Coordinates of N, CA, C and O in Angstrom, one line a residue:
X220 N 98.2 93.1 111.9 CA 98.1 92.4 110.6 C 96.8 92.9 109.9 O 95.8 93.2 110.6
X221 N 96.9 93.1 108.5 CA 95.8 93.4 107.7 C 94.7 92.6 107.4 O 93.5 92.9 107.3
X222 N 95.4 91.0 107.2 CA 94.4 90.4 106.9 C 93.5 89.2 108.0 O 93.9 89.0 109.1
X223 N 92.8 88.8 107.8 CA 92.0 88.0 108.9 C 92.8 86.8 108.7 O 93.5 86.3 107.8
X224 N 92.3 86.5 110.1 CA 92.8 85.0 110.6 C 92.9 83.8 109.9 O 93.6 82.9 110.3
X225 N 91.8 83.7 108.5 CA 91.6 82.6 107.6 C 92.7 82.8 106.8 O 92.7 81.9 106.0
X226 N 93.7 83.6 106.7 CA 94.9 83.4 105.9 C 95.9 82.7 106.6 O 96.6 82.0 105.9
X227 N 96.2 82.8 107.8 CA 96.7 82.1 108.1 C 97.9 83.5 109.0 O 97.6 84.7 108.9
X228 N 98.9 83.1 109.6 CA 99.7 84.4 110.9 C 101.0 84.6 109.9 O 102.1 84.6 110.3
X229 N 100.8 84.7 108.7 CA 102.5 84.9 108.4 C 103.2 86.0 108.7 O 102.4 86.9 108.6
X230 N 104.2 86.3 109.1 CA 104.8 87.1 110.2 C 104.9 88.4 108.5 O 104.5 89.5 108.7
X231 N 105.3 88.0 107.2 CA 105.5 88.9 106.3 C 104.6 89.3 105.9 O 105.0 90.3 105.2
X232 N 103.0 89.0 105.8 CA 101.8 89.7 105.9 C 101.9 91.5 106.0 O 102.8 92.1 106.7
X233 N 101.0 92.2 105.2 CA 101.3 93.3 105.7 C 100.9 93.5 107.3 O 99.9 93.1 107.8
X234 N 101.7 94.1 107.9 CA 101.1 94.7 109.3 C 100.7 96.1 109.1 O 101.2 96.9 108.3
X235 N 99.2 96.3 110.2 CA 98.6 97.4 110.5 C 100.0 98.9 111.0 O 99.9 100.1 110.9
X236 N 100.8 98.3 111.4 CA 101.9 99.7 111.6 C 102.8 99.9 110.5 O 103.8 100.6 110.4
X237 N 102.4 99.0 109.5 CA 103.1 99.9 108.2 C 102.3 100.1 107.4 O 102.9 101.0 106.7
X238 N 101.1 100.0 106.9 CA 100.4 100.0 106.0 C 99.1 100.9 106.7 O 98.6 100.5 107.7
X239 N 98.5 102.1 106.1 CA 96.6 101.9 106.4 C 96.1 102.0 104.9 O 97.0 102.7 104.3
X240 N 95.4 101.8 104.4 CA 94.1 101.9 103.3 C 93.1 103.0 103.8 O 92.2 103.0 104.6
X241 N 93.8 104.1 102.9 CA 93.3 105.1 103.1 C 92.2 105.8 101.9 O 92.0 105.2 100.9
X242 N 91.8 106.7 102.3 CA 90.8 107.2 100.9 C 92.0 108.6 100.4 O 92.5 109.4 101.2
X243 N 92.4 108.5 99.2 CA 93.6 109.3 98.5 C 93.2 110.9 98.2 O 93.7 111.9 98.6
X244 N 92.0 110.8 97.3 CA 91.0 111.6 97.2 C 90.0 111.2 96.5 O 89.9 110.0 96.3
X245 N 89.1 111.9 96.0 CA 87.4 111.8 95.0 C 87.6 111.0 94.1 O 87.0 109.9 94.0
X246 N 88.8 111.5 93.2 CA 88.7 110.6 91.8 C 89.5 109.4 91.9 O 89.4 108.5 91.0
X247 N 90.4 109.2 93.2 CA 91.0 108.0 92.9 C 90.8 106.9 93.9 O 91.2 105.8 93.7
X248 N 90.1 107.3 95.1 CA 89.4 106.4 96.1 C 90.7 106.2 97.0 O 91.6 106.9 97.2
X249 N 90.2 104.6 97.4 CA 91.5 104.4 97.9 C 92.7 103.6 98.1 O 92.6 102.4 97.9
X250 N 93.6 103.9 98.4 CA 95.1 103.6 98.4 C 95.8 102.9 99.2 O 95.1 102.4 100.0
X251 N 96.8 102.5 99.3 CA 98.2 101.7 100.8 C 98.9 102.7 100.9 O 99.5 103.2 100.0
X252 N 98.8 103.4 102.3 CA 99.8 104.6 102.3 C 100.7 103.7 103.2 O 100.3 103.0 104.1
X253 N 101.8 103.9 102.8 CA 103.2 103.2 103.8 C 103.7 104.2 104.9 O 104.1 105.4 104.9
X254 N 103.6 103.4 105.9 CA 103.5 104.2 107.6 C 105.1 104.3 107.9 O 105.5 105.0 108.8
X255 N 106.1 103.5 107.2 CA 107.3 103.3 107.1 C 107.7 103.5 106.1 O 106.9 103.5 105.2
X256 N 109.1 103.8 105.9 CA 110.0 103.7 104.5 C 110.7 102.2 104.2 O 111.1 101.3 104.9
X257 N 110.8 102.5 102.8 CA 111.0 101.1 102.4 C 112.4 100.9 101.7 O 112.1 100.0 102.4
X258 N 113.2 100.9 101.3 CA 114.3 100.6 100.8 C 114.1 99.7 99.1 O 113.4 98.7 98.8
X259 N 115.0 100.5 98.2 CA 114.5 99.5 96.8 C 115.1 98.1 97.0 O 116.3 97.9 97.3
X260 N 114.0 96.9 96.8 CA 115.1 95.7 96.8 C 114.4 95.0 98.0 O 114.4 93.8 98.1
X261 N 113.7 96.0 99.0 CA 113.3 95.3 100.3 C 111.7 94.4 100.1 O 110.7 94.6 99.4
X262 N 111.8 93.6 100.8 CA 110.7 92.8 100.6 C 109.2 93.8 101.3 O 109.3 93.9 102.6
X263 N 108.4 94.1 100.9 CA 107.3 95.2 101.4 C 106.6 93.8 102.0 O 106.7 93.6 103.2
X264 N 106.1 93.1 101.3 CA 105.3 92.0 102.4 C 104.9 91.0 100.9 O 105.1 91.0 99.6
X265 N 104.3 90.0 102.0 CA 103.9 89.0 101.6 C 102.4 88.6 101.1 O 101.6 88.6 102.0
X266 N 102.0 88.2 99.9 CA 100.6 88.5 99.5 C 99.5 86.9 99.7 O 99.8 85.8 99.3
X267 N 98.0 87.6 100.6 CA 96.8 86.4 100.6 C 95.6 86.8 99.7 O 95.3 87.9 99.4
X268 N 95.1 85.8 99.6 CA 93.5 86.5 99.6 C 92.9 84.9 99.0 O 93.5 83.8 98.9
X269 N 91.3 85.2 98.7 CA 91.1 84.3 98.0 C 91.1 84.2 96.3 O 90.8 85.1 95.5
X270 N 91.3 82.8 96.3 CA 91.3 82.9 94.5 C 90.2 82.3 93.9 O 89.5 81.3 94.1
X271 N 90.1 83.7 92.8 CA 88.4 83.5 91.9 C 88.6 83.2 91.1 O 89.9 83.1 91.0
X272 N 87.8 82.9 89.8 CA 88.1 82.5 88.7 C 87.6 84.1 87.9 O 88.5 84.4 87.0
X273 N 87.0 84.7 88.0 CA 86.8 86.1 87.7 C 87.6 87.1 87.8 O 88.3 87.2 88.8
X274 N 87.5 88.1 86.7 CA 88.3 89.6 86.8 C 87.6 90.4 87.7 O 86.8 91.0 87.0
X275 N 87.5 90.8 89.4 CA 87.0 91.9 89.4 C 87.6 93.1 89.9 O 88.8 93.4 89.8
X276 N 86.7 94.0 90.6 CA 87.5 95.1 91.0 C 89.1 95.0 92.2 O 89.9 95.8 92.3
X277 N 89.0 94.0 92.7 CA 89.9 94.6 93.6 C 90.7 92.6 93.6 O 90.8 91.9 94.5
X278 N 90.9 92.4 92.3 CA 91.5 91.0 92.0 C 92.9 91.5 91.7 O 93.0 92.7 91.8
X279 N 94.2 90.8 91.4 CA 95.0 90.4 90.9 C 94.8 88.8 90.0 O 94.3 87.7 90.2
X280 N 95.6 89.7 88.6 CA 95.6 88.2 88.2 C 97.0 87.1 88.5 O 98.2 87.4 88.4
X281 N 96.7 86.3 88.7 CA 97.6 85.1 89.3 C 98.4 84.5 87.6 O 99.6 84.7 87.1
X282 N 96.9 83.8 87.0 CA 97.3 83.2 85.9 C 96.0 83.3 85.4 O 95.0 83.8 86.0
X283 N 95.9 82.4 83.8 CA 94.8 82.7 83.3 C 93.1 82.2 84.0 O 92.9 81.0 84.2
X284 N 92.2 83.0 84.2 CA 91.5 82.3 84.3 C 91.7 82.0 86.4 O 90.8 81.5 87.1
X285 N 92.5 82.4 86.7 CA 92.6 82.5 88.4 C 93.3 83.4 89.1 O 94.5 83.3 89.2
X286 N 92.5 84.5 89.5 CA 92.5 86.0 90.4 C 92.5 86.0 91.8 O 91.5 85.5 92.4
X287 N 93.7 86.5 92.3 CA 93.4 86.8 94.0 C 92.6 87.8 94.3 O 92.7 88.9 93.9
X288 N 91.7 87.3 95.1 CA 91.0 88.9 95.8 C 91.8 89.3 96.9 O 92.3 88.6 97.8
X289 N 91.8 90.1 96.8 CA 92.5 90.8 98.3 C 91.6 92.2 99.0 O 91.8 93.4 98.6
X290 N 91.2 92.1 99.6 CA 90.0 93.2 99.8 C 90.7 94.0 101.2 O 90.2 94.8 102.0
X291 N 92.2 93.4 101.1 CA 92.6 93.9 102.5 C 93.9 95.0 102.1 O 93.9 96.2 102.4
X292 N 94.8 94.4 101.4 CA 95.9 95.4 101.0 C 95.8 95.2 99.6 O 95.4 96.3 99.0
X293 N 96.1 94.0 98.7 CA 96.9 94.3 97.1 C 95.5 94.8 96.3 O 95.7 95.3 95.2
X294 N 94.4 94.8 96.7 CA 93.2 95.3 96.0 C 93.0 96.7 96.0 O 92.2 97.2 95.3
X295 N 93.7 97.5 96.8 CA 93.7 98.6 97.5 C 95.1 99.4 96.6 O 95.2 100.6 96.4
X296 N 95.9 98.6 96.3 CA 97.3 99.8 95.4 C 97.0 100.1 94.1 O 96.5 99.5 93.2
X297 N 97.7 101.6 94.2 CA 97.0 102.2 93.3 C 97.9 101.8 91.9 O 98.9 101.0 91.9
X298 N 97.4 102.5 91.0 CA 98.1 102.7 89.5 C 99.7 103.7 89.6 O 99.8 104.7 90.3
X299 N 100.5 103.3 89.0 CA 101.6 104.6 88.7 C 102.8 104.4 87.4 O 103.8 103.7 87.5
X300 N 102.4 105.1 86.1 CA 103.0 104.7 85.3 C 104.6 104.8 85.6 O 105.2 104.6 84.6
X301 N 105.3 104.9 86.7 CA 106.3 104.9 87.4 C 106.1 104.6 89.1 O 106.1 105.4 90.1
X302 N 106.0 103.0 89.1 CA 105.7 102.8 90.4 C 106.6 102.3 90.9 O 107.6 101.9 90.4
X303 N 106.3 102.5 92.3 CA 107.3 102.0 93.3 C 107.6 101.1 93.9 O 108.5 101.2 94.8
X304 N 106.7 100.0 93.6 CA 106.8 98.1 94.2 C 106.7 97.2 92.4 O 106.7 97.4 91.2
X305 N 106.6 96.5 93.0 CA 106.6 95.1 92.3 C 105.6 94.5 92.7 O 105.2 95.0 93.8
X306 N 104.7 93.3 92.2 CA 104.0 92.5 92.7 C 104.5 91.3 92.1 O 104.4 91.4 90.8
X307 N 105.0 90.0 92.6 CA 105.2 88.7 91.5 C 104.1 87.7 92.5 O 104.1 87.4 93.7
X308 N 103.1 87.4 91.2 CA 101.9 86.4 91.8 C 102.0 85.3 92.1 O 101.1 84.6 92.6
X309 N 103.6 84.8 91.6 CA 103.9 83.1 91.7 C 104.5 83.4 93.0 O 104.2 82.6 93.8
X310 N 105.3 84.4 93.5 CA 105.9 84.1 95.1 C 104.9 85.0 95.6 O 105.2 85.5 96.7
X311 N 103.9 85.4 95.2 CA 102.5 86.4 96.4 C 103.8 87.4 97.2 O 103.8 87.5 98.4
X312 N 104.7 88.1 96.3 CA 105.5 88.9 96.9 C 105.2 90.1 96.4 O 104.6 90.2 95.3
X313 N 105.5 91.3 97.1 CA 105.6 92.8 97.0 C 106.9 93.4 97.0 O 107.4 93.0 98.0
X314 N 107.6 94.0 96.5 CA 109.0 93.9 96.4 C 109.6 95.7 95.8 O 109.9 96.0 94.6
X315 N 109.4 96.5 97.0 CA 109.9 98.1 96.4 C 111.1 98.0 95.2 O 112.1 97.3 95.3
X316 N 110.9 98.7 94.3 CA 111.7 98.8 93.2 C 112.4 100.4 93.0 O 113.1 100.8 92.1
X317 N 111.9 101.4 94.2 CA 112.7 101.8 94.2 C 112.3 102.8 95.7 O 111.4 102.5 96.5
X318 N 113.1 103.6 95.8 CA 113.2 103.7 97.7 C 111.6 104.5 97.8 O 111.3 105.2 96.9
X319 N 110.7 104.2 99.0 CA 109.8 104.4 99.6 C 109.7 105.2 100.9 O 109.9 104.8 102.1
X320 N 109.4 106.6 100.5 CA 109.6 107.2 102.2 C 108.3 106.8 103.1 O 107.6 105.9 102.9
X321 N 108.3 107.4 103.7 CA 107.3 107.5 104.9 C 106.1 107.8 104.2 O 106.0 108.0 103.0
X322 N 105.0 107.8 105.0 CA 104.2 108.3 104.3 C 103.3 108.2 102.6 O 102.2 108.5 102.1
X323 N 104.2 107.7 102.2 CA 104.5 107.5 100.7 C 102.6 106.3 99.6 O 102.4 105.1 99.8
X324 N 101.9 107.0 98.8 CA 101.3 105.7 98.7 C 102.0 104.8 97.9 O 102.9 105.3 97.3
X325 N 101.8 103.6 97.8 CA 102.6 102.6 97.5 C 101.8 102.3 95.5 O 100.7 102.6 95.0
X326 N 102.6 101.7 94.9 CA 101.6 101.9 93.2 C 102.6 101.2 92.7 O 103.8 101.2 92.8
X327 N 101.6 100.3 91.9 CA 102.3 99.6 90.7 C 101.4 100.0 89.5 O 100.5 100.9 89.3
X328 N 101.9 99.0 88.8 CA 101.9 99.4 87.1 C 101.1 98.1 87.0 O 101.6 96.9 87.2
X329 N 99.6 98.6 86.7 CA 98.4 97.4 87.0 C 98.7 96.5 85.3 O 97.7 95.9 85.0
X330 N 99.7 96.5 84.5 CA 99.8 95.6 83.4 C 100.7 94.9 83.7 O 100.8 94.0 82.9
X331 N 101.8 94.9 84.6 CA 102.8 94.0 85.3 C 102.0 92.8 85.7 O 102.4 91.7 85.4
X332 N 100.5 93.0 86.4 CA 99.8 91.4 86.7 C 98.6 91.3 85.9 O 98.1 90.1 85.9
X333 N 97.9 92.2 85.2 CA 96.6 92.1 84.5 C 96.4 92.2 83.1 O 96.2 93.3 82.5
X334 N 96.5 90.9 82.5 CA 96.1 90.7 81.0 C 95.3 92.0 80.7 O 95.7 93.1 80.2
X335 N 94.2 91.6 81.1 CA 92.9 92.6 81.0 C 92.0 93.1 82.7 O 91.5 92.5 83.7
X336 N 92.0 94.8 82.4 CA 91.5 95.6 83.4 C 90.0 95.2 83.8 O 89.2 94.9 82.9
X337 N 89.6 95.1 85.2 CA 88.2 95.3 85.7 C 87.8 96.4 84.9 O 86.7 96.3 84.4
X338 N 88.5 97.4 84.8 CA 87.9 98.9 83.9 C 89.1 99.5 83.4 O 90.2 99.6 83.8
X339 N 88.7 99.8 82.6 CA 90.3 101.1 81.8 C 90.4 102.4 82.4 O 89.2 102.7 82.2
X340 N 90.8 103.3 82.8 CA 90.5 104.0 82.6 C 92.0 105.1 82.4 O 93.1 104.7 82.2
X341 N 91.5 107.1 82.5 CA 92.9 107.6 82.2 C 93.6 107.9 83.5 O 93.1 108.0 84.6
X342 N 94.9 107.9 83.1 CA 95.8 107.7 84.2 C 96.0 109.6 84.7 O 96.2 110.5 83.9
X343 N 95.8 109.9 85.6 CA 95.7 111.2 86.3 C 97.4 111.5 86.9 O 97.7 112.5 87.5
X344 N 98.2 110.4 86.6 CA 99.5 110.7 86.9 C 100.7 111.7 86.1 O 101.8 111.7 86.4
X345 N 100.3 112.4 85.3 CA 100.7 112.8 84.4 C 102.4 113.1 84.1 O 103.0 114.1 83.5
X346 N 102.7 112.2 84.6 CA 104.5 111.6 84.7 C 105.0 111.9 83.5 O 104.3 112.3 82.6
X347 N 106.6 111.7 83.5 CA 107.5 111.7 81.7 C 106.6 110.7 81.4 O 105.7 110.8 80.6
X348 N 106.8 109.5 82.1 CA 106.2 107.8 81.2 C 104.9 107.4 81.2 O 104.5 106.2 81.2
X349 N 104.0 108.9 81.3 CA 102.6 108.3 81.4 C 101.9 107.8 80.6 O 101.7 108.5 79.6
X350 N 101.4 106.7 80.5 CA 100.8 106.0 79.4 C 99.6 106.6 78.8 O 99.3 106.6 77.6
X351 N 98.9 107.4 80.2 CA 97.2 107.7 79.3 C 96.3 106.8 79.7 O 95.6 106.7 80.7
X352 N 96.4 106.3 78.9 CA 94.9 105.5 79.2 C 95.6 103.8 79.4 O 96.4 103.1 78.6
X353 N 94.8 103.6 81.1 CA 95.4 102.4 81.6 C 94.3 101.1 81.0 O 93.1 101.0 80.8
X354 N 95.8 100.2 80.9 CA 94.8 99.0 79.7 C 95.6 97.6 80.9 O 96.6 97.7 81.6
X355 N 94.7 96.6 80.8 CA 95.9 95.2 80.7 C 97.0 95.1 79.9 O 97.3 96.0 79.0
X356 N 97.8 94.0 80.2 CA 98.5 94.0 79.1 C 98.7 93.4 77.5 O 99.6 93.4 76.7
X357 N 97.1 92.7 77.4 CA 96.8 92.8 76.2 C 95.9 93.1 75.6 O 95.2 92.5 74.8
X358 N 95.8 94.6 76.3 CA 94.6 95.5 75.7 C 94.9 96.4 74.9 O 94.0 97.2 74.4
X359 N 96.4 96.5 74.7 CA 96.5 97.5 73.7 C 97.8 96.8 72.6 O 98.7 96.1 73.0
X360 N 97.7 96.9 71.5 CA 99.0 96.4 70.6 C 100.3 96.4 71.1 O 100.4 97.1 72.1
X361 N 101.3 95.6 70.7 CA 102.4 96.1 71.2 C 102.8 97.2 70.4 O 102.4 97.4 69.2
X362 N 103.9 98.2 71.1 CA 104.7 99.2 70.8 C 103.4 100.1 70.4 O 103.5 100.5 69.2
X363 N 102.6 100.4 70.9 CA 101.7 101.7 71.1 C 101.6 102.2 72.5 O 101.9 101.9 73.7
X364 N 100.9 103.4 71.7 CA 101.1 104.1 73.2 C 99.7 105.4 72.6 O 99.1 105.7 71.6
X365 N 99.9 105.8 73.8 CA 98.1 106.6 73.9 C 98.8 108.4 74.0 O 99.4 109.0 74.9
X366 N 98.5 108.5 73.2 CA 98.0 110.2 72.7 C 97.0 110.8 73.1 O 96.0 110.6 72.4
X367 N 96.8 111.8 74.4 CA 95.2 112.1 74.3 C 94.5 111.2 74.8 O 94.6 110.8 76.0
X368 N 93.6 110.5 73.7 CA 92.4 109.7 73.8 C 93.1 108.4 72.4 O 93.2 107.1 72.3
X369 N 93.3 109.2 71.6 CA 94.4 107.8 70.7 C 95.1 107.1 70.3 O 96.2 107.5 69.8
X370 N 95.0 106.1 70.3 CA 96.5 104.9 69.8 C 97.2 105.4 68.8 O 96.7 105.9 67.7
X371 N 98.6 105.4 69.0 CA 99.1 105.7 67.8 C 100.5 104.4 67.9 O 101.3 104.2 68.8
X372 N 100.4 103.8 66.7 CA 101.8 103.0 66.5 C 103.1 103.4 66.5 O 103.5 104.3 65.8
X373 N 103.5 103.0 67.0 CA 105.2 103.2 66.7 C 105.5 102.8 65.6 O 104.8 101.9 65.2
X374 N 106.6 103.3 64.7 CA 107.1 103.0 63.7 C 106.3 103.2 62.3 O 106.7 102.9 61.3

């Protein structure tokens, strides 16, 4: 199991034989690389930590105003303007959204749970759906999207 004993033994916890928190590389630190494959739809695991009232680096936001830390697995996944889990904060679930091989790092899309970012920064994924520059989700207008370095509106 990943996390310590003060969370308590839930059997859906990440375990150490599917998960390590690895360093990815220089610019993007580190990651959940999945030691198994995952299936879309399958439940990846079950989410602890403690809850702060603060935005910081390695929080999830829950709801307004109360963030999980997780310094063990969900603090650790990376960004991907095309990711491959889910996170829902009211069931502390992880939930692949689409199939996960071996090996694979695990990434969500950090405005699915975060109003507003510990830091913004640009997305190095350079995907069809790359956004550019990663924001919360009410850090940028609706129906914009990032050019470069600038906002440009839709319509």
């Amino acid at each position: 199991m990943l996390y310590p004993k003060k969370f308590g033994n839930n059997p859906l916890f990440p375990q150490a034989s599917d998960f390590r928190v690895i360093t990815k590389d220089q610019s993007t630190g580190y990651g959940v690389l999945a030691m198994r494959s995952f299936c879309a739809g399958e439940l990846v695991a079950v989410i602890a930590g403690d809850v702060v009232p603060d935005i910081l680096q390695h929080t999830l936001q829950i709801s307004q105003g109360k963030h999980l830390l997780d310094t063990y697995f969900t603090g650790y996944l990376l960004h991907s303007c095309s990711p491959n889990i889910s996170v829902d904060m009211e069931s502390m679930a992880v939930t692949a959204i689409q199939n996960i091989p071996t090996n694979t790092f695990i990434c969500m899309g950090y405005a699915q749970t975060e109003e507003i970012l510990y830091k913004q920064f640009h997305c190095s994924g350079g995907g069809q759906v790359c956004r550019g520059w990663i924001t919360g989700s009410l850090e940028m207008p609706a129906g914009a999207f990032v050019v470069n370095t600038e906002v440009t509106e839709l319509n």
